[in-house]
Coordinates of C-alpha atoms in Angstrom, one line a residue:
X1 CA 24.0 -4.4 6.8
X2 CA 24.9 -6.0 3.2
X3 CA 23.4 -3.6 0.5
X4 CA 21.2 -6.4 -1.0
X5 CA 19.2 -7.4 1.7
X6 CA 15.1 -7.1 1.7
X7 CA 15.3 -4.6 4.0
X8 CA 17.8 -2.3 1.9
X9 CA 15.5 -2.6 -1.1
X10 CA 12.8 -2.2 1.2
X11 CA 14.7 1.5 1.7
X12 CA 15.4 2.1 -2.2
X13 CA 11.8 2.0 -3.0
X14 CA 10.4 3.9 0.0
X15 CA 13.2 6.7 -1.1
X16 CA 12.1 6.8 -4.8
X17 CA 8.3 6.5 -4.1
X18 CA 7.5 9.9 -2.1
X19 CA 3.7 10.0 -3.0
X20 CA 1.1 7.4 -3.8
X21 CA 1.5 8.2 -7.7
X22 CA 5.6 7.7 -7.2
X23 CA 4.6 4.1 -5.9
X24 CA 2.5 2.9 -8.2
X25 CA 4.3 4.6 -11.0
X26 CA 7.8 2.5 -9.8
X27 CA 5.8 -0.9 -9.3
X28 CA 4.3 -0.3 -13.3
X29 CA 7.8 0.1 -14.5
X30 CA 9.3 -2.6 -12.7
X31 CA 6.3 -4.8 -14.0
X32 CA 7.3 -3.8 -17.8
X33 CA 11.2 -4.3 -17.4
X34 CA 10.2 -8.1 -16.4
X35 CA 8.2 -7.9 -19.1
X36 CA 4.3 -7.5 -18.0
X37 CA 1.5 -6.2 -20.3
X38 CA -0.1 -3.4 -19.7
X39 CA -4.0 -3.7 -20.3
X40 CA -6.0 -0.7 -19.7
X41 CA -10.0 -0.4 -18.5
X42 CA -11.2 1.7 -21.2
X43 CA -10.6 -1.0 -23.6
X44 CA -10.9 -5.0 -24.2
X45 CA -8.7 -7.3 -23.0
X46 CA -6.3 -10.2 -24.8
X47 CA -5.5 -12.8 -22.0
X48 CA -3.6 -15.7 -22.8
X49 CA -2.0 -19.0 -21.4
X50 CA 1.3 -17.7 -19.9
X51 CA 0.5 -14.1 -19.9
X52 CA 1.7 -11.6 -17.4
X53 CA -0.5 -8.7 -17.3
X54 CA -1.4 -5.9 -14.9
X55 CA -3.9 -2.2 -15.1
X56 CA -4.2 0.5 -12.5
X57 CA -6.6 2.7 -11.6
X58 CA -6.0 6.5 -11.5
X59 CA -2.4 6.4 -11.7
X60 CA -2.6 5.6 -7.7
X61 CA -3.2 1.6 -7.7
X62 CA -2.8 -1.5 -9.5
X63 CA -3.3 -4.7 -9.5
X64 CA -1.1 -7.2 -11.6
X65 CA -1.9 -11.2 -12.3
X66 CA -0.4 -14.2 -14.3
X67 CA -2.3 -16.6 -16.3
X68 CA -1.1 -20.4 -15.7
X69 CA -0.8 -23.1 -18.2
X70 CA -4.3 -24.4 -16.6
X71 CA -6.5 -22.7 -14.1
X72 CA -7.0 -25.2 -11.2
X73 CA -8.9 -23.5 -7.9
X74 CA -9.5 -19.4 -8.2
X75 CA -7.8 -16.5 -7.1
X76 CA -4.9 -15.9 -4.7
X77 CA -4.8 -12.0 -3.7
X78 CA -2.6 -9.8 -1.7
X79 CA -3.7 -6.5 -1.1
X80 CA -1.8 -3.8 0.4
X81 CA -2.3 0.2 -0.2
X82 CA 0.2 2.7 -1.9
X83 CA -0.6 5.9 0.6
X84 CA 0.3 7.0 4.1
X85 CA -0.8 9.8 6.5
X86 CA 0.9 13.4 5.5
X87 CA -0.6 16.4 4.8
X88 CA -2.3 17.4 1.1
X89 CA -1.4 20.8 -0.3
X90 CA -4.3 23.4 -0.9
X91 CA -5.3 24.5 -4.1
X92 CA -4.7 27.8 -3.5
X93 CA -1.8 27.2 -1.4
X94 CA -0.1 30.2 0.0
X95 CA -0.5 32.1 3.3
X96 CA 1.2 35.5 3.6
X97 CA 1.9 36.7 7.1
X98 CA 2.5 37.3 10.0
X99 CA 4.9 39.4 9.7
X100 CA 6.9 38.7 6.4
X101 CA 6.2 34.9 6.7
X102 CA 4.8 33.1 3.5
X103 CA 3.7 29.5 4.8
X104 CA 1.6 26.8 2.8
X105 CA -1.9 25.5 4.0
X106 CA -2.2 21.8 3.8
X107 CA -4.8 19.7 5.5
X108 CA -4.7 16.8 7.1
X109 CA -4.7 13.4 4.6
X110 CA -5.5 10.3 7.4
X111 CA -4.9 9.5 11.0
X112 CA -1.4 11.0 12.3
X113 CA 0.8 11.6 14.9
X114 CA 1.0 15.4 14.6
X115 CA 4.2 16.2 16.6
X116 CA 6.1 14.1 14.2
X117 CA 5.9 16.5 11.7
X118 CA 7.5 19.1 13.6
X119 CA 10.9 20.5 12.9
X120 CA 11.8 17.9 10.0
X121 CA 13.0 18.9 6.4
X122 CA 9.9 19.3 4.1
X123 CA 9.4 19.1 0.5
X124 CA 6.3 18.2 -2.0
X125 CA 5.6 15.5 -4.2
X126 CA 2.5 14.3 -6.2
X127 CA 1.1 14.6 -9.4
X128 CA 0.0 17.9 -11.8
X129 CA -2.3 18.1 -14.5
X130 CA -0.3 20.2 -17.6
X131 CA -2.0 21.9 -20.8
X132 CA 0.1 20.3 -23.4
X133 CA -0.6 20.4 -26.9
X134 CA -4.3 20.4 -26.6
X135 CA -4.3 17.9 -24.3
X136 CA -4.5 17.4 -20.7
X137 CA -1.5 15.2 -19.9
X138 CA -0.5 14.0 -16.1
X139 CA 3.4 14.1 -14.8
X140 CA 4.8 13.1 -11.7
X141 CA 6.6 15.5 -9.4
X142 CA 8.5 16.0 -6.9
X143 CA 11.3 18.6 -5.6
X144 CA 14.0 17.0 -4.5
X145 CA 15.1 19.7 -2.2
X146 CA 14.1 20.8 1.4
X147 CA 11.9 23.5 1.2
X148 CA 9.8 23.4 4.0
X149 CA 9.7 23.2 8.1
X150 CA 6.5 22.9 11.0
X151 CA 8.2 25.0 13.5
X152 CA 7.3 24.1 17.3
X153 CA 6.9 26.8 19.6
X154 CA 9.9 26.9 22.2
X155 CA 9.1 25.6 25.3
X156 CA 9.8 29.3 27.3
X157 CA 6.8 29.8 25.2
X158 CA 4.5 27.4 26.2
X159 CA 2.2 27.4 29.2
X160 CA 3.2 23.7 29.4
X161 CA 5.1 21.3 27.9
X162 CA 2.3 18.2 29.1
X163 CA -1.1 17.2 27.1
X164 CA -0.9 19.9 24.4
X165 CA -3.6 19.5 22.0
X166 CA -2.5 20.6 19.0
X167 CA -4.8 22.8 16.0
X168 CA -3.8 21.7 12.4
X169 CA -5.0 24.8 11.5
X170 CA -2.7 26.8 13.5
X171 CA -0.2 25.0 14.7
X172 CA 0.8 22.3 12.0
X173 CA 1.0 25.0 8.8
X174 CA 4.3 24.8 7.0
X175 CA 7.3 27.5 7.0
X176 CA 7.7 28.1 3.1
X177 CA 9.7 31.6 3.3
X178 CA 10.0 35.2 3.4
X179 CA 8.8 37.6 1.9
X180 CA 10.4 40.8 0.2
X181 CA 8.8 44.1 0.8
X182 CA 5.3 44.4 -1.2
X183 CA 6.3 40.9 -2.8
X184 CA 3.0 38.5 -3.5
X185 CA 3.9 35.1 -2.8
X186 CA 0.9 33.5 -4.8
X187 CA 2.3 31.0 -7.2
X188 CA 5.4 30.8 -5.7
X189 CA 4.9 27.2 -5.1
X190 CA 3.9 26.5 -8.7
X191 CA 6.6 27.9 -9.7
X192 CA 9.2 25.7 -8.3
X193 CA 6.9 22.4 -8.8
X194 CA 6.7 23.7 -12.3
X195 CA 10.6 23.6 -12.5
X196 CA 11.1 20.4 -11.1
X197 CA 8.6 18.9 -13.4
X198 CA 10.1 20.1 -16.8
X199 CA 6.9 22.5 -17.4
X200 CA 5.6 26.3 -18.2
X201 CA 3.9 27.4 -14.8
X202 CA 1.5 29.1 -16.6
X203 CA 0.3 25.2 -18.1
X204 CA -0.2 23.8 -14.6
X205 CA -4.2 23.5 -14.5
X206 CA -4.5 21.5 -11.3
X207 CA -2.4 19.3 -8.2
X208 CA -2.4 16.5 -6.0
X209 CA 0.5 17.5 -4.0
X210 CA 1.5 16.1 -0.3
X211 CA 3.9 16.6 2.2
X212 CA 7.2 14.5 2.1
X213 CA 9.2 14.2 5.1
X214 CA 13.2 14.1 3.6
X215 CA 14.7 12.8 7.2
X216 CA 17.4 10.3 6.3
X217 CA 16.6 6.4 6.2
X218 CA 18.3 4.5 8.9
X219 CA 19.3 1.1 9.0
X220 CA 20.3 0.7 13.1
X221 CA 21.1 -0.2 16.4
X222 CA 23.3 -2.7 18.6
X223 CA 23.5 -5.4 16.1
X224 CA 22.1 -3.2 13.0
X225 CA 18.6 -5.0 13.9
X226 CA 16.1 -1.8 13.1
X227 CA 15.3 0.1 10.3
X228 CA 13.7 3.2 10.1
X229 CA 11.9 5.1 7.7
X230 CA 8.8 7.5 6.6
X231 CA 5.9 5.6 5.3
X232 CA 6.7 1.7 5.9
X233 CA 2.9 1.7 6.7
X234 CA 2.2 0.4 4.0
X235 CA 5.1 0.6 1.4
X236 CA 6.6 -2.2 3.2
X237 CA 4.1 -4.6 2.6
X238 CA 3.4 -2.9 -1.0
X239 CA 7.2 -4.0 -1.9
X240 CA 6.9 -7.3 0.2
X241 CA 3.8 -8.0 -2.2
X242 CA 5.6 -7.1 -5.5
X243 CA 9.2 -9.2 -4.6
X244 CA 7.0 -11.9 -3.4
X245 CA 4.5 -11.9 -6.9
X246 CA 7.4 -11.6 -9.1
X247 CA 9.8 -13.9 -7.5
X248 CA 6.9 -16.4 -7.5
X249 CA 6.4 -16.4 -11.3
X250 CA 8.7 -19.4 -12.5
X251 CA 6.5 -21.5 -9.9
X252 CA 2.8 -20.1 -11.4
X253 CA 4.0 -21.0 -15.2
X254 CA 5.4 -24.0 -15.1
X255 CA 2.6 -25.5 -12.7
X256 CA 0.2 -27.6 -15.2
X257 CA -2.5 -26.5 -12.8
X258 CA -2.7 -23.5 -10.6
X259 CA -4.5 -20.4 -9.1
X260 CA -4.2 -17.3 -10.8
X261 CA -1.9 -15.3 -8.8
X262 CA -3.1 -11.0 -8.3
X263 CA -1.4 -8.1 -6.8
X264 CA -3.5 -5.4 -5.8
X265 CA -2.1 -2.1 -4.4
X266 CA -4.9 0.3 -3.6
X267 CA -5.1 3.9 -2.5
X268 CA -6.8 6.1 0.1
X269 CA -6.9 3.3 2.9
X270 CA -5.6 5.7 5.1
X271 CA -8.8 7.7 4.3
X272 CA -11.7 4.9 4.0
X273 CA -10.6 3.3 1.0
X274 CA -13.8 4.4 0.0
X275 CA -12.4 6.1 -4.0
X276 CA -12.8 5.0 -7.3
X277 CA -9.3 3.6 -6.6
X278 CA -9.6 2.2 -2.9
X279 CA -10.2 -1.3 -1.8
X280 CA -14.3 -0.2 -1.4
X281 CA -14.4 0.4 -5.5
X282 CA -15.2 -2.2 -7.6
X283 CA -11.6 -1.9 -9.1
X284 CA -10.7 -5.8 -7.6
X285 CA -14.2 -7.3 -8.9
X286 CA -13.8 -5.8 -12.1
X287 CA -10.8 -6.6 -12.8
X288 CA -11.1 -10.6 -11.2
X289 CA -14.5 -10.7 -13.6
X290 CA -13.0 -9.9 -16.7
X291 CA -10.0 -12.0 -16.4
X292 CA -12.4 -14.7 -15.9
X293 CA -14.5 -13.2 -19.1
X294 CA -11.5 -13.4 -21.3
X295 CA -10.2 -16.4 -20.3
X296 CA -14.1 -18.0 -20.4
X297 CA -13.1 -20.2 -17.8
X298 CA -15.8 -23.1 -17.4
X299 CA -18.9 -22.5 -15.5
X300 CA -20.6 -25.7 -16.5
X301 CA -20.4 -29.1 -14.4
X302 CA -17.9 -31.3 -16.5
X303 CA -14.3 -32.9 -16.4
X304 CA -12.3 -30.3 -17.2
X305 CA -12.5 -28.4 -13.4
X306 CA -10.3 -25.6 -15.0
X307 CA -9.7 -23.4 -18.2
X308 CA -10.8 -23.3 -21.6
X309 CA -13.6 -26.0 -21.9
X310 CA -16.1 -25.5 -24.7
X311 CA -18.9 -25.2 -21.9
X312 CA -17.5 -22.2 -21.1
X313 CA -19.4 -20.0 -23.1
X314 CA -22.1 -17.2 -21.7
X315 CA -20.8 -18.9 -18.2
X316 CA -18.4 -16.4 -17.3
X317 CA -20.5 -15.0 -14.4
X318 CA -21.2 -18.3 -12.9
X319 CA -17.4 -19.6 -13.4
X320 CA -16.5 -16.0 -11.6
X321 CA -18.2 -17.2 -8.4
X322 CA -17.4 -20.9 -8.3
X323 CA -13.5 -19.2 -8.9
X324 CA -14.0 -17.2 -5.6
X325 CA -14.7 -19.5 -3.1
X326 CA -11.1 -21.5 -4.2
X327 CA -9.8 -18.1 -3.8
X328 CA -7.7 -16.4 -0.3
X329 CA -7.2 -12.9 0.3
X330 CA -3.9 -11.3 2.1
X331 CA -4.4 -8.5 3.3
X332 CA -1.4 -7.0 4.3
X333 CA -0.6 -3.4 6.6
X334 CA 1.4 -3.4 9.1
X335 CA 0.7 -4.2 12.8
X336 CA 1.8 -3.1 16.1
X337 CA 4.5 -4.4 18.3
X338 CA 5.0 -4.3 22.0
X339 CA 6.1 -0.3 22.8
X340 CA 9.6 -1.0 24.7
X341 CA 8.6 2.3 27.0
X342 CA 4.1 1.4 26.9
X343 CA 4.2 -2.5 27.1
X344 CA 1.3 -2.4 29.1
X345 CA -0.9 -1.1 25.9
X346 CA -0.7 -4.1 24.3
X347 CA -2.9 -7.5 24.9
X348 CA -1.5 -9.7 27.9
X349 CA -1.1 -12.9 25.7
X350 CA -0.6 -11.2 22.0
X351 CA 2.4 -9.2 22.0
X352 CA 4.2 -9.4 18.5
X353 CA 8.0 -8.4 18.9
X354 CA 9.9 -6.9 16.2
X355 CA 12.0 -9.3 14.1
X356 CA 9.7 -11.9 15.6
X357 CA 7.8 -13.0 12.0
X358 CA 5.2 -12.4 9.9
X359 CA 1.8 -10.9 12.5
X360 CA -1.5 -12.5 11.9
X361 CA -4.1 -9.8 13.0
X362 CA -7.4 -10.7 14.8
X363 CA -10.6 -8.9 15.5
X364 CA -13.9 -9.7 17.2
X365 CA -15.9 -7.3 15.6
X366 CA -14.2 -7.9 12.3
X367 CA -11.8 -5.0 11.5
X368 CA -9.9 -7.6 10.6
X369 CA -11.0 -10.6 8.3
X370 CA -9.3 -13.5 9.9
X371 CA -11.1 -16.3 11.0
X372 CA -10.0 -19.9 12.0
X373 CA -10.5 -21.0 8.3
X374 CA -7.9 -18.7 7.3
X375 CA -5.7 -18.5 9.6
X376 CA -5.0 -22.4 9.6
X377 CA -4.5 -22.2 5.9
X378 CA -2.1 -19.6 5.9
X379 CA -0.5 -21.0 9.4
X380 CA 0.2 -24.1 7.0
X381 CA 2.0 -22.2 4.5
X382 CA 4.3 -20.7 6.9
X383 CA 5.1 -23.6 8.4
X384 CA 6.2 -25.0 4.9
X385 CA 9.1 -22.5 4.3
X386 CA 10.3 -22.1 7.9
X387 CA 8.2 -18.3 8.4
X388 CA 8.2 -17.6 11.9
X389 CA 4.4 -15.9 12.7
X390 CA 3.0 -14.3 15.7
X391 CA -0.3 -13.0 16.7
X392 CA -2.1 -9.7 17.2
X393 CA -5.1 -8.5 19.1
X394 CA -5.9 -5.1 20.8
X395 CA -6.1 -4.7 24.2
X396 CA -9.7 -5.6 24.6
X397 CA -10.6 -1.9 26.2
X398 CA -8.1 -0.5 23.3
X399 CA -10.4 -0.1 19.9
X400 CA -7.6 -0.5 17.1
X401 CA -7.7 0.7 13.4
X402 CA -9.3 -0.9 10.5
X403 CA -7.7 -1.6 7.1
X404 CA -8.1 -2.9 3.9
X405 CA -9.3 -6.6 3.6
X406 CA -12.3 -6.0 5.4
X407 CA -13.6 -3.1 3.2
X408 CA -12.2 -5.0 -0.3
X409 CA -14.6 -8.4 0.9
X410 CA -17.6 -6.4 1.0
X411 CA -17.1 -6.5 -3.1
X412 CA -15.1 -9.5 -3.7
X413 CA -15.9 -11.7 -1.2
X414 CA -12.7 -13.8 -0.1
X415 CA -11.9 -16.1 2.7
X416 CA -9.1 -13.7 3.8
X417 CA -6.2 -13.2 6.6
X418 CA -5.3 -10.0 7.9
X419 CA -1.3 -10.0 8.0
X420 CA 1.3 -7.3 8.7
X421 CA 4.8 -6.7 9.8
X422 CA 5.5 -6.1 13.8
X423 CA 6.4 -1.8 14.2
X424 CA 6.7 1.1 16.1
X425 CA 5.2 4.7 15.9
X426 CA 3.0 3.4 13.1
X427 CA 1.1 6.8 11.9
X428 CA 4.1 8.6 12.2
X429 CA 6.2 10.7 9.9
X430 CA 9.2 8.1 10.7
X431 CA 8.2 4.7 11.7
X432 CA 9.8 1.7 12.9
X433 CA 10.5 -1.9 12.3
X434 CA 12.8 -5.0 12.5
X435 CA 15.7 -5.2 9.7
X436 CA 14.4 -9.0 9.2
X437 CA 10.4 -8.9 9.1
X438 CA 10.9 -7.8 5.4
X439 CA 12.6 -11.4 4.5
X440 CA 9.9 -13.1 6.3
X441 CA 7.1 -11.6 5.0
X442 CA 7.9 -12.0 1.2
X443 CA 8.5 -15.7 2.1
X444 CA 5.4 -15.8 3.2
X445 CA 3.7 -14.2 0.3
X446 CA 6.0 -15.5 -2.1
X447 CA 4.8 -19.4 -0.8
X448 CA 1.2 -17.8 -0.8
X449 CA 1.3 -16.6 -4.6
X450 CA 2.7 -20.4 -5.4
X451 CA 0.2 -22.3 -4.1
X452 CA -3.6 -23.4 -4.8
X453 CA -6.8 -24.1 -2.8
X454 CA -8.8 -26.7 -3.4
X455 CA -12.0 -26.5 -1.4
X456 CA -14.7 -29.7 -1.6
X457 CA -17.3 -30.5 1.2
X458 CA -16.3 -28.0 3.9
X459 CA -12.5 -29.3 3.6
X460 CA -9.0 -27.7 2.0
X461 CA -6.3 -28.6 0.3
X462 CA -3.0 -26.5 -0.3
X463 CA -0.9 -27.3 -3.1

């Protein structure tokens, strides 16, 4: 596969982003180097005609917009999340025994497939809290180094090698090392996170550490057609959403009258979303309001049906709401194809294939957000730029997951699409997916950031 494609940058990011805090911390950089501001919630905001701004939230999500020359219609939002299933690392992390063992307790962060984690090359990564210079100051880490294994018990050992339930508690716990003879292993761990972050052990007040898996990327098969990786649910459509926002920027500012364009990368879907930083905060609607507060779009029934009007003022609230319904959600994680060995799990008539396009989820009792309204207006917009799409519905005795756009429109209230790229194992520690879904879905979202709604008398127009 050529080394520029999607997919490979797809790869580059998932290698340099092994925790949540990695993520969002390589999306905020990016944003600077193409020369985003940074705004920050603890103090007032300075929008302006042509600005390209962005925030985050506990160093775990973010949510970036562009102002256009004139705001015509509301909001156009992709959401993804920055986090996967793994396993979070104790406080007080070391187990000594049996024997001369020393292994780490961890518990269980989201819904996994447990024997995935068995027998792979381990490390940490996350974020610390340091003591430094009378202050409190986060860093990134991560120890680039395997230092840990889930051994599974050999199958002489086993009663049976069918339906084995396993015990996080027991059977899950990571191999860290040995132990010398009257050695105490506590702090061992701190000790080499401490080194790899640059810092005195002895200043580490507090963690957020996770498991990484380190097993190599893999770009594969007969005609090089797969690619596999940890935690493309839901980095992939995290980096689909950042290519497609940034690539989309010439077309925002040079429009004379558009939507405002927002990336939102959230945390703890995986867990409920329900954080000060997951898509059940108030981190979108506070972020939508007071771009609408500092630009003091109009509110008041006159000619200008956009920015800047001297009606605006004291009308920020009601211009706010009249923004929202011109406004469309994505909300993008990944969905699941047809299992080559289990195609009888999926739904007889909706059985997205990998490498077959963009999937548009559906859900009766609304796990998912799409309705007809949406789905015709972003059908529309694939059609435009040649996006192949394809549907998805569970088996209708199968209960699938929930994700993010349905728990984000209970505070921002969004006619919304539930999207996501066709994969495989989805939950595990290495997942599965076609080498060209990446392409399509960032020309998806790319023609979705560039393009307005203009709703009047039950009707839409796209442009």
């Amino acid at each position: 596969m050529e080394q520029n494609t999607p997919s490979v940058r797809l790869l580059d990011f998932i290698r340099s982003s092994p925790s949540c805090y990695h993520a969002i911390d390589n999306i905020r950089r990016k944003l600077i180097e193409k020369g985003y501001i940074e705004l920050f919630e603890g103090e007032d905001w300075s929008v302006e005609v042509g600005g390209k701004y962005f925030v985050t939230r506990n160093s775990s999500s973010i949510i970036a917009f562009r102002i256009p020359e004139r705001v015509v219609g509301g909001f156009m939002v992709v959401a993804s999340h920055s986090d996967s299933p793994t396993f979070r690392v104790k406080p007080n992390p070391e187990l000594s025994g049996p024997e001369n063992y020393v292994r780490l307790n961890t518990e269980r962060y989201g819904g996994m497939i447990l024997d995935s984690w068995f027998d792979r090359p381990l490390s940490v990564a996350g974020r610390i809290m340091v003591r430094e210079n009378g202050r409190i100051v986060e860093k990134l880490v991560s120890v680039d180094d395997d230092l840990l294994i889930i051994p599974h018990v050999a199958i002489h050992m086993l009663k049976s090698n069918d339906g084995i339930v396993y015990n996080p508690a027991q059977d899950l716990v990571p191999l860290f090392g040995l132990a010398g003879p009257d050695e105490k292993p506590q702090g061992s761990l701190m000790k080499i996170v401490a080194e790899a972050a640059g810092v005195d052990p002895d200043n580490i007040l507090s963690h957020d550490l996770f498991l990484v898996n380190r097993q190599r990327q893999s770009v594969w098969g007969r005609s090089k057609e797969f690619i596999s990786s940890p935690k493309l649910d839901d980095l992939q459509c995290a980096f689909s959403a950042f290519e497609a926002f940034t690539d989309s920027e010439s077309d925002n500012l040079t429009n004379s009258g558009h939507s405002i364009p927002v990336m939102f990368v959230a945390d703890n879907e995986e867990v409920g979303s329900a954080t000060m930083q997951g898509a059940g905060s108030t981190f979108l609607a506070d972020t939508l309001l007071r771009v609408t507060s500092a630009l003091e779009v109009c509110g008041a029934k006159c000619d200008c049906f956009g920015a800047y009007c001297t009606n605006s003022a004291g009308n920020s609230i009601a211009a706010y709401r009249r923004m929202l319904a011109s406004s469309m959600l994505l909300s993008a994680d990944n969905a699941h194809a047809v299992h080559p060995n289990h195609p009888e799990l999926a739904d007889p008539t909706h059985r997205p294939r990998l490498n077959g396009g963009v999937v548009i989820k559906y859900n009766a009792a609304q796990l998912y957000t799409t309705d007809s309204y949406s789905s015709a207006i972003f059908l529309e917009m694939c059609k435009k730029v040649g996006v192949p799409t394809q549907m998805f519905c569970n088996r209708s005795d199968i209960r699938g997951g929930s994700t993010l756009g349905s728990i984000s429109n209970t505070k921002v209230p969004l006619h919304a699409v539930d999207i996501g790229v066709a994969q495989l194992a989805m939950h595990s520690s290495y997942e599965t997916c076609g080498a060209f879904d990446t392409g399509y879905m960032i020309n998806a979202m790319k023609e979705f950031f560039s393009s307005s709604l203009l709703v009047k008398n039950g009707s839409v127009e796209i442009v």
